[in-house]
mmCIF file of C-alpha atoms and ligand atoms in Angstrom:
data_model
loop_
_atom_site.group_PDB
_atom_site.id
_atom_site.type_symbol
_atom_site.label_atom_id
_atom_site.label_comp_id
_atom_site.label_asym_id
_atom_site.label_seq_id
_atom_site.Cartn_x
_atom_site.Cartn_y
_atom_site.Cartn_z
ATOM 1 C CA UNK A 1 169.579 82.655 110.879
ATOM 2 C CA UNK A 2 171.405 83.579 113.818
ATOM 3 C CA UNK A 3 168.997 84.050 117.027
ATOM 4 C CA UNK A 4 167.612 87.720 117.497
ATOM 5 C CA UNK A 5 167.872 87.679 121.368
ATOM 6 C CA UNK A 6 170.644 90.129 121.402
ATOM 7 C CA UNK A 7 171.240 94.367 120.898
ATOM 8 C CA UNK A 8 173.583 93.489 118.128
ATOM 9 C CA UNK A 9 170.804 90.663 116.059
ATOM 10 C CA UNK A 10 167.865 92.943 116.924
ATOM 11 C CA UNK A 11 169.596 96.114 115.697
ATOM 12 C CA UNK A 12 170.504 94.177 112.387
ATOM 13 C CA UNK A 13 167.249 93.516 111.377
ATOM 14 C CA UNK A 14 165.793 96.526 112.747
ATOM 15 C CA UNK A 15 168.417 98.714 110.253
ATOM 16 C CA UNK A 16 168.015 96.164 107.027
ATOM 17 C CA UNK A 17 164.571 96.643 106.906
ATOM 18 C CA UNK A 18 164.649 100.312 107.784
ATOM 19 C CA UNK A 19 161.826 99.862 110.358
ATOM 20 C CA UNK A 20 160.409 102.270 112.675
ATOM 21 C CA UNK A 21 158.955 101.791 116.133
ATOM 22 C CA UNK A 22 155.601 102.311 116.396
ATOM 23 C CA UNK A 23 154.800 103.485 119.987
ATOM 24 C CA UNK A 24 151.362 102.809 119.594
ATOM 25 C CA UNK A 25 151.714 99.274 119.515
ATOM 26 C CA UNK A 26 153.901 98.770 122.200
ATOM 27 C CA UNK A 27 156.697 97.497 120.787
ATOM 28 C CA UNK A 28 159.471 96.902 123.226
ATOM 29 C CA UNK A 29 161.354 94.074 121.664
ATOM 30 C CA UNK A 30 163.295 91.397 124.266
ATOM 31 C CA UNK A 31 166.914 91.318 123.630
ATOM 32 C CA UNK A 32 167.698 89.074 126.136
ATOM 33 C CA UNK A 33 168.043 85.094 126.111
ATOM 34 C CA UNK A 34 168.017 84.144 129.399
ATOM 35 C CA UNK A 35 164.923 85.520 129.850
ATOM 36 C CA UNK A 36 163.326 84.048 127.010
ATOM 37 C CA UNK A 37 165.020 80.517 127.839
ATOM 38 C CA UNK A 38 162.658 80.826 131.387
ATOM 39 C CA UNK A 39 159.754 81.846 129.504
ATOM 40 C CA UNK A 40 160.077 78.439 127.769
ATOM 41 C CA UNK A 41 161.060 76.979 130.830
ATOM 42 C CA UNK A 42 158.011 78.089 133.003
ATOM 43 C CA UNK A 43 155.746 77.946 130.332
ATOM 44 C CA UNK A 44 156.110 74.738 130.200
ATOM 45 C CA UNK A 45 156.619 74.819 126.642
ATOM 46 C CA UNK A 46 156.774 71.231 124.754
ATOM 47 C CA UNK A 47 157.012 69.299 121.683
ATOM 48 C CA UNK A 48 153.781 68.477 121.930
ATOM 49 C CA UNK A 49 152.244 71.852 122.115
ATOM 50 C CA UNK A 50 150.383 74.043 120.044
ATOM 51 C CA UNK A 51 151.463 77.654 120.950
ATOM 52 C CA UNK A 52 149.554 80.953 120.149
ATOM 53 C CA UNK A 53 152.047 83.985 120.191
ATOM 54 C CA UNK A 54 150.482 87.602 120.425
ATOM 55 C CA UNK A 55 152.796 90.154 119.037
ATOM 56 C CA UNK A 56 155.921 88.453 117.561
ATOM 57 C CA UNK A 57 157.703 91.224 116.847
ATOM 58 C CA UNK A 58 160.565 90.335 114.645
ATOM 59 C CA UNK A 59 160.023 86.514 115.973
ATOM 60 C CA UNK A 60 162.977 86.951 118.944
ATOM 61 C CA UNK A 61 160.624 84.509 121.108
ATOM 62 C CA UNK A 62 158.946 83.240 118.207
ATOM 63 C CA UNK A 63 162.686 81.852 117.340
ATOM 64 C CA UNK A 64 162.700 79.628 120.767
ATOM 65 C CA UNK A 65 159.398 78.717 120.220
ATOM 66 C CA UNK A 66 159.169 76.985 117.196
ATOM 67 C CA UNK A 67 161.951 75.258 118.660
ATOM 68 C CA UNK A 68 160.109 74.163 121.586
ATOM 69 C CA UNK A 69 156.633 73.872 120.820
ATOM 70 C CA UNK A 70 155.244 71.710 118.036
ATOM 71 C CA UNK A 71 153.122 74.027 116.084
ATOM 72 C CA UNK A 72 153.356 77.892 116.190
ATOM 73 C CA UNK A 73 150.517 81.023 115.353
ATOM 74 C CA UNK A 74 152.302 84.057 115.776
ATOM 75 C CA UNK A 75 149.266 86.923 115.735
ATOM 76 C CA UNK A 76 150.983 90.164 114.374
ATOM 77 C CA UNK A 77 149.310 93.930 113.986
ATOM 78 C CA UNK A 78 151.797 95.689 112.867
ATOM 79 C CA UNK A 79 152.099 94.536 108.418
ATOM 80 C CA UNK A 80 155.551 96.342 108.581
ATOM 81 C CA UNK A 81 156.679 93.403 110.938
ATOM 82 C CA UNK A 82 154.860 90.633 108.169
ATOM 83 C CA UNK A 83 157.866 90.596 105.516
ATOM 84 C CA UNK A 84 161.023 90.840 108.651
ATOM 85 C CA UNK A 85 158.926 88.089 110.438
ATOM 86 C CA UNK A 86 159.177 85.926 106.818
ATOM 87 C CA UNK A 87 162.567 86.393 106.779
ATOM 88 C CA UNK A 88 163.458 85.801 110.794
ATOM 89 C CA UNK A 89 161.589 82.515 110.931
ATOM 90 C CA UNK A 90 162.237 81.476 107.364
ATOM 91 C CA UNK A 91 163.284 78.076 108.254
ATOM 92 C CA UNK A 92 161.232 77.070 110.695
ATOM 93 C CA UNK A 93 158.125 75.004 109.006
ATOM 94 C CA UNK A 94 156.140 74.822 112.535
ATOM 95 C CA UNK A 95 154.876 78.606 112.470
ATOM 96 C CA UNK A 96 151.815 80.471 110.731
ATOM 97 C CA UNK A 97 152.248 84.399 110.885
ATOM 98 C CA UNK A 98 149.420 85.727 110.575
ATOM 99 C CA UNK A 99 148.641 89.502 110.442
ATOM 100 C CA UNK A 100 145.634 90.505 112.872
ATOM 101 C CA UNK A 101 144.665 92.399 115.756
ATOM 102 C CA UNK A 102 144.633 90.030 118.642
ATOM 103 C CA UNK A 103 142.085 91.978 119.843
ATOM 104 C CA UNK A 104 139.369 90.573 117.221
ATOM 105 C CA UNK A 105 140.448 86.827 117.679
ATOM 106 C CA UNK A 106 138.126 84.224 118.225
ATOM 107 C CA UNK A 107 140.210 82.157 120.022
ATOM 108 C CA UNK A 108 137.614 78.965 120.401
ATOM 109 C CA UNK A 109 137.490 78.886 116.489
ATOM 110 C CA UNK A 110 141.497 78.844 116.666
ATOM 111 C CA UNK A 111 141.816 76.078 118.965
ATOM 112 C CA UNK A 112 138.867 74.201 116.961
ATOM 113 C CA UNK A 113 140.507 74.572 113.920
ATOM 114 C CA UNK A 114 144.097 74.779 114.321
ATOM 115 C CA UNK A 115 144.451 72.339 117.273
ATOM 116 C CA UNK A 116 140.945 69.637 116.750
ATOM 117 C CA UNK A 117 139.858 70.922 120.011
ATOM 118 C CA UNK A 118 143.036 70.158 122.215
ATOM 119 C CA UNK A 119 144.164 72.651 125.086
ATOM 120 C CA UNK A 120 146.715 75.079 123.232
ATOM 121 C CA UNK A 121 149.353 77.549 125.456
ATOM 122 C CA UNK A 122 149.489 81.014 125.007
ATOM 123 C CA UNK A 123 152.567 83.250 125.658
ATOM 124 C CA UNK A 124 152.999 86.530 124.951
ATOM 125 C CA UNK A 125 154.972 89.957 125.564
ATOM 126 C CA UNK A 126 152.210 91.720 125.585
ATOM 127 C CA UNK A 127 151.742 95.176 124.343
ATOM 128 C CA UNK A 128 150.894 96.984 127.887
ATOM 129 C CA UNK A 129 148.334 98.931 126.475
ATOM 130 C CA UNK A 130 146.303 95.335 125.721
ATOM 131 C CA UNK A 131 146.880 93.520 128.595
ATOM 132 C CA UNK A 132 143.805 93.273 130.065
ATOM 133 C CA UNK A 133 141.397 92.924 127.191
ATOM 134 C CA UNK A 134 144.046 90.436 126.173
ATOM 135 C CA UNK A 135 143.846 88.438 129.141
ATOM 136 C CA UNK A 136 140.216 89.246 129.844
ATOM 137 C CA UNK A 137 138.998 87.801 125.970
ATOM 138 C CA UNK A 138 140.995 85.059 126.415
ATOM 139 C CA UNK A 139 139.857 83.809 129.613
ATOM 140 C CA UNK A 140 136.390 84.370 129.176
ATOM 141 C CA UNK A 141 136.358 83.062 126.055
ATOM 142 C CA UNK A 142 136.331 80.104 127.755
ATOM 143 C CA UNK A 143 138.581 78.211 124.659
ATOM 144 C CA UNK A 144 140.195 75.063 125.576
ATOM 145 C CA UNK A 145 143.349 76.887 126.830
ATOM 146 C CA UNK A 146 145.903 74.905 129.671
ATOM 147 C CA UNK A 147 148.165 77.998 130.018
ATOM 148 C CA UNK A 148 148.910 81.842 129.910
ATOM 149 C CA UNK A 149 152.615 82.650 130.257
ATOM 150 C CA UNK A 150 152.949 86.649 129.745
ATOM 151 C CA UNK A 151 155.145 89.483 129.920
ATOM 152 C CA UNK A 152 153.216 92.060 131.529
ATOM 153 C CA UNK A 153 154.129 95.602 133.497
ATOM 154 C CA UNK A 154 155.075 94.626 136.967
ATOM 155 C CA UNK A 155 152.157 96.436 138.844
ATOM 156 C CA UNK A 156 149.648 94.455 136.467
ATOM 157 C CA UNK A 157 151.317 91.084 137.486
ATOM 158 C CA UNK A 158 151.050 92.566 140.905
ATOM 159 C CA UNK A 159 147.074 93.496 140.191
ATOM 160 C CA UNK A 160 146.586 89.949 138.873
ATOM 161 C CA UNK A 161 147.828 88.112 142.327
ATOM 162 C CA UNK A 162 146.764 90.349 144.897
ATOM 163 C CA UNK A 163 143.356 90.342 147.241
ATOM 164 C CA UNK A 164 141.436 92.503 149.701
ATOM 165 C CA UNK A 165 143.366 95.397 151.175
ATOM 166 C CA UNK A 166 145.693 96.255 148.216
ATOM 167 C CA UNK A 167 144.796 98.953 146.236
ATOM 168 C CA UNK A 168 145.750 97.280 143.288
ATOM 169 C CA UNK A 169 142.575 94.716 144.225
ATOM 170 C CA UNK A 170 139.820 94.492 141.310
ATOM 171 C CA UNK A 171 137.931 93.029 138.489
ATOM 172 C CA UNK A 172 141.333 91.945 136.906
ATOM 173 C CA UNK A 173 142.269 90.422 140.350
ATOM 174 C CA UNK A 174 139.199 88.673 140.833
ATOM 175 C CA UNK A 175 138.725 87.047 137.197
ATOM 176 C CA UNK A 176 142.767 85.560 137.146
ATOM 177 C CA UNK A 177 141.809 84.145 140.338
ATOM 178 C CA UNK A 178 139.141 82.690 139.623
ATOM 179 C CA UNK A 179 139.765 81.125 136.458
ATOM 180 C CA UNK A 180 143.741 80.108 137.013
ATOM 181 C CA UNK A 181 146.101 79.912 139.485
ATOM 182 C CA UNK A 182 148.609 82.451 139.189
ATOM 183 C CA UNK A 183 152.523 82.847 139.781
ATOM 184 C CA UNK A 184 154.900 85.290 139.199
ATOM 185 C CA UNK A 185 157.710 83.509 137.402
ATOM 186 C CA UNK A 186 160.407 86.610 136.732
ATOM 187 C CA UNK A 187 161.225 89.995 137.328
ATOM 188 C CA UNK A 188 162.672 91.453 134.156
ATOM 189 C CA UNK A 189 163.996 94.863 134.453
ATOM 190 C CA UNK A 190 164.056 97.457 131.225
ATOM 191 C CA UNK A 191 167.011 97.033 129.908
ATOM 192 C CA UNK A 192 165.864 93.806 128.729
ATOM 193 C CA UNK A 193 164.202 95.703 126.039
ATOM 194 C CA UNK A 194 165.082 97.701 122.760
ATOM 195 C CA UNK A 195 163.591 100.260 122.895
ATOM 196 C CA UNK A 196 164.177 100.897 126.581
ATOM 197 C CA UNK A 197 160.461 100.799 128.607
ATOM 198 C CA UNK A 198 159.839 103.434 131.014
ATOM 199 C CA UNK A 199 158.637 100.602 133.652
ATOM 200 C CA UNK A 200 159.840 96.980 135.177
ATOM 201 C CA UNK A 201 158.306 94.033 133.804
ATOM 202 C CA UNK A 202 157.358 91.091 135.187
ATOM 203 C CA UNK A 203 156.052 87.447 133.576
ATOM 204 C CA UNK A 204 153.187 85.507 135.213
ATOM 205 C CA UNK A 205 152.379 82.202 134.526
ATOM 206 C CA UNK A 206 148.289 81.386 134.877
ATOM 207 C CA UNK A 207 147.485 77.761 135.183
ATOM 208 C CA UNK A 208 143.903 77.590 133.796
ATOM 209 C CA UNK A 209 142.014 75.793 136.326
ATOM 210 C CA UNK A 210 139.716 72.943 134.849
ATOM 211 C CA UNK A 211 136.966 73.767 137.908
ATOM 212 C CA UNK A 212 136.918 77.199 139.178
ATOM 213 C CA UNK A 213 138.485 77.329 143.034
ATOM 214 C CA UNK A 214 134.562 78.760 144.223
ATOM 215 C CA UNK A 215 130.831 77.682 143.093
ATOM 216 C CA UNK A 216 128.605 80.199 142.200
ATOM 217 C CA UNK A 217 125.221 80.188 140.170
ATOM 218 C CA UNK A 218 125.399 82.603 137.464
ATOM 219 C CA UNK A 219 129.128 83.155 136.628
ATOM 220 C CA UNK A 220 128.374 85.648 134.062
ATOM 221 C CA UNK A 221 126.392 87.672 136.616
ATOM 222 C CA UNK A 222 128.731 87.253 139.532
ATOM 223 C CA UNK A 223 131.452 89.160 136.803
ATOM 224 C CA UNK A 224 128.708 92.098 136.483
ATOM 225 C CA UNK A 225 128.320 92.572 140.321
ATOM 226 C CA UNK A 226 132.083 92.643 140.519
ATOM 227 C CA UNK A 227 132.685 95.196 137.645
ATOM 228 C CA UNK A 228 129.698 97.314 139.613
ATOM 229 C CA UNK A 229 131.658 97.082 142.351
ATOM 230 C CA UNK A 230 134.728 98.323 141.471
ATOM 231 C CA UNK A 231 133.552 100.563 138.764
ATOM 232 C CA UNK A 232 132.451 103.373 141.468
ATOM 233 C CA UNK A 233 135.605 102.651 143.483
ATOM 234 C CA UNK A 234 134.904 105.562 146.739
ATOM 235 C CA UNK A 235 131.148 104.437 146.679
ATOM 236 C CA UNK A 236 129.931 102.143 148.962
ATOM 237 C CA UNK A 237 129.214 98.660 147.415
ATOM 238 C CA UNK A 238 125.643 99.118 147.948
ATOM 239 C CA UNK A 239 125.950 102.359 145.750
ATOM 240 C CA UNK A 240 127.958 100.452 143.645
ATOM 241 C CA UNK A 241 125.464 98.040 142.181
ATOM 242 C CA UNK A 242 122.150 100.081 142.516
ATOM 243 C CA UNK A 243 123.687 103.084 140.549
ATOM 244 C CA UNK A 244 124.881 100.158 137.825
ATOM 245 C CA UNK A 245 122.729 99.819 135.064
ATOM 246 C CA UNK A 246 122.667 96.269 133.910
ATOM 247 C CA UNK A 247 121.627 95.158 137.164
ATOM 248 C CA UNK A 248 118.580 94.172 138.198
ATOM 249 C CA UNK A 249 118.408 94.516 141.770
ATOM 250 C CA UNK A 250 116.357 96.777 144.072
ATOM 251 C CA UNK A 251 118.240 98.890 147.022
ATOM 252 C CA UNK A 252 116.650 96.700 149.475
ATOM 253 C CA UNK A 253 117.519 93.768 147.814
ATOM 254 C CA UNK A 254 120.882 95.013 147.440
ATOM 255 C CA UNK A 255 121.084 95.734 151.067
ATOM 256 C CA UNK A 256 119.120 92.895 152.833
ATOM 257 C CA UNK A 257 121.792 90.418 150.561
ATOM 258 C CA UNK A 258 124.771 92.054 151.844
ATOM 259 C CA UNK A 259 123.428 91.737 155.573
ATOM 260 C CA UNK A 260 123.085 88.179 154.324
ATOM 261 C CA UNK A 261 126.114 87.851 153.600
ATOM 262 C CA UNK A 262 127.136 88.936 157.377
ATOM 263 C CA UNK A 263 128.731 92.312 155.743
ATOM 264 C CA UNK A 264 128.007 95.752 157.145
ATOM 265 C CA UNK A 265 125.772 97.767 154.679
ATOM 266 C CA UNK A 266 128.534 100.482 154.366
ATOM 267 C CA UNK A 267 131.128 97.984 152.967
ATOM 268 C CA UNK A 268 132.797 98.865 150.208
ATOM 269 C CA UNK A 269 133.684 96.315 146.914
ATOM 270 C CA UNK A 270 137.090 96.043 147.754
ATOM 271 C CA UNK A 271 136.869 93.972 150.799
ATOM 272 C CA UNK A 272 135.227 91.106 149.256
ATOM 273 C CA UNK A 273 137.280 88.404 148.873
ATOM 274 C CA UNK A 274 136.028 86.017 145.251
ATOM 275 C CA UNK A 275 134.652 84.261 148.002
ATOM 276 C CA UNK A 276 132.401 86.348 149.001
ATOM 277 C CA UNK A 277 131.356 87.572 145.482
ATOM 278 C CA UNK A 278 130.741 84.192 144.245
ATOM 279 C CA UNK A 279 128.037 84.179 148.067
ATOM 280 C CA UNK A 280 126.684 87.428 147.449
ATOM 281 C CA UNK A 281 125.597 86.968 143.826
ATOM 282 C CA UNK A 282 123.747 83.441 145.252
ATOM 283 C CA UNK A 283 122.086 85.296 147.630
ATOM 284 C CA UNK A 284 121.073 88.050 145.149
ATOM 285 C CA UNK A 285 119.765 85.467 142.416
ATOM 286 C CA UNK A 286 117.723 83.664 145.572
ATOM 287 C CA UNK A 287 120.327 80.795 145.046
ATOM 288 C CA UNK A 288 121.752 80.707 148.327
ATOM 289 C CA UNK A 289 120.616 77.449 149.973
ATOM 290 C CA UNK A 290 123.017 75.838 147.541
ATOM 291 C CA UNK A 291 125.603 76.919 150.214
HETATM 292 N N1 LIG B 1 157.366 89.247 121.089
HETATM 293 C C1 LIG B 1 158.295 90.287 120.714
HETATM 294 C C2 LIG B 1 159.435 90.307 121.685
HETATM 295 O O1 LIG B 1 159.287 89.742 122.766
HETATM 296 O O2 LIG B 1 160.462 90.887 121.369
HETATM 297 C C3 LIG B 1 157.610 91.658 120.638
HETATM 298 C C4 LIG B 1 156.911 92.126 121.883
HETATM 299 S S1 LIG B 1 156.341 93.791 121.831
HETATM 300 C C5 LIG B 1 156.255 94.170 123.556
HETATM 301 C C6 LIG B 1 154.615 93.651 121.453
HETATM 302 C C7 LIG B 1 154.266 93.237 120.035
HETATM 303 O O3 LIG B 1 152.843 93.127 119.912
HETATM 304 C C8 LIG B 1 154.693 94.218 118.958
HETATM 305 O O4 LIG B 1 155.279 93.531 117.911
HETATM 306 C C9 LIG B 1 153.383 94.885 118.512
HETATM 307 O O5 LIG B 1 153.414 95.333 117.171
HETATM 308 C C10 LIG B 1 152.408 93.747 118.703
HETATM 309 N N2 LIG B 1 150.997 94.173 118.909
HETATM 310 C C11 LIG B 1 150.544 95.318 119.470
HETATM 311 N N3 LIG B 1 149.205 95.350 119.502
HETATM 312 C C12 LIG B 1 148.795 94.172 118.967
HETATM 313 C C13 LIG B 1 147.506 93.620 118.702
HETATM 314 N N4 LIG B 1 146.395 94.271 119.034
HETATM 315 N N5 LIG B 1 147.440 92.417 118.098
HETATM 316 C C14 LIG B 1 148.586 91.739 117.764
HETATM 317 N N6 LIG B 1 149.814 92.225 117.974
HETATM 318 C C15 LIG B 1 149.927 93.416 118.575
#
């Protein structure tokens, strides 16, 4: 089986089988092999890894990664892709295909079962419309997972790295940062793609961190006071969490914590840094002296 990673190989398949793009799934196939050799490259992709794909596609990256990696689950939605995907990565014996929506995965069962516990990868083109959930579920899932390596839309990647200031700064921001380290690897521009994208790409690499980079007592509550924050964007952060129903806190409490914190009472969510989040939800809790 020649390798798909071209206009002329993707068209091939894409005519045999008589199959239609479906928009709603995002599918934007790479035709390019340089870029997939540096998404091997800089995801540090092994023979001694176990590697969950999202989205396959017709396998163009599954292709390199069977090659790379030891074991393979490639998580399709799309059942018209099932029967090219058996055919595309017929002889490689390394690869389940399996056809779900990524969406419902429990990806601590997967690594359980499918890799006795050990740290898998993950790398993806992602759909854009999934991105976050994607990488949201799988970092809070908190699975045994050493490494995201993702094609995303370049203004997410760009969302993902950046802090205070930007207007791209928020919940997405905040959680990459706090559970991984986070690099842009590559720009990859459209015509990388068939079909054609409407927007640049870029691929980030997140290094899961075994100990998050700040301490804070209640993680899961720290991620509420952040979504409150940025949930009510023009309000004030003080607005921001007492308008936000699944917290607990009074205005004063609110208020006397961000004082506390050495913050005017008029500052908004978006100049915390994680930081400062990680602080404020201390304070809030009455856990502050661990500071
Ligand atoms: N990996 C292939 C490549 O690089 O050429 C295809 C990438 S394409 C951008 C995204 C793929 O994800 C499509 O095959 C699409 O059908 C699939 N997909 C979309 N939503 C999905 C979901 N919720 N779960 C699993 N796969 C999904």
């Amino acid at each position: 089986m020649a390798y798909l990673a071209s206009p002329r190989e993707t068209k091939a398949i894409i005519d045999s089988y008589s199959f239609a793009f479906q928009k709603k799934f995002g599918q934007n196939f790479l035709i390019d092999a340089n870029v997939l050799e540096r998404i091997i490259d800089d995801g540090g992709i092994t023979k001694d890894d176990f590697v969950l794909e999202i989205g396959p596609g017709i396998g163009t990256m599954t292709q390199y990664l069977c090659e790379s990696a030891r074991e393979v689950m490639a998580v399709e939605i799309d059942s018209n892709l099932i029967p090219i995907l058996n055919y595309t990565l017929s002889e490689y014996d390394n690869v389940e295909i399996i056809n779900e929506d990524a969406l419902k995965l429990d990806f601590k069962k997967i690594v359980k079962e499918k890799n006795n516990g050990e740290p898998i990868k993950v790398v993806a083109n992602l759909p854009y419309y999934i991105t976050t959930p994607i990488v949201m579920g799988l970092l809070e899932s908190k699975a045994p997972i050493e490494s995201i390596t993702i094609m995303v839309q370049k203004e997410v990647a760009h969302r993902m790295q950046t802090g205070p200031g930007s207007k791209e700064y928020g919940a997405l921001s905040l959680a990459v940062q706090y559970y991984a380290d986070a690099e842009v690897v590559l720009e990859v521009s459209a015509g990388c793609f068939m079909p054609r994208p409407k927007v640049d790409s870029s691929v980030i690499h997140l290094q899961i961190y075994k100990e998050p980079p700040v301490k804070v007592c209640d993680e899961e509550m720290m991620f509420k006071i952040i979504r409150a924050s940025f949930n009510q964007r023009r309000k004030t952060l003080a607005n921001g969490l007492k308008n936000a129903p699944n917290l607990p806190f009074t205005k004063e409490e609110i208020e006397d914590s961000i004082i506390k914190l050495g913050k005017d009472v008029n500052i908004r969510g978006e100049k915390l840094t994680l930081q400062e989040f990680a602080k404020l939800t201390d304070i809030l809790m009455g856990e502050e002296e661990s500071y």
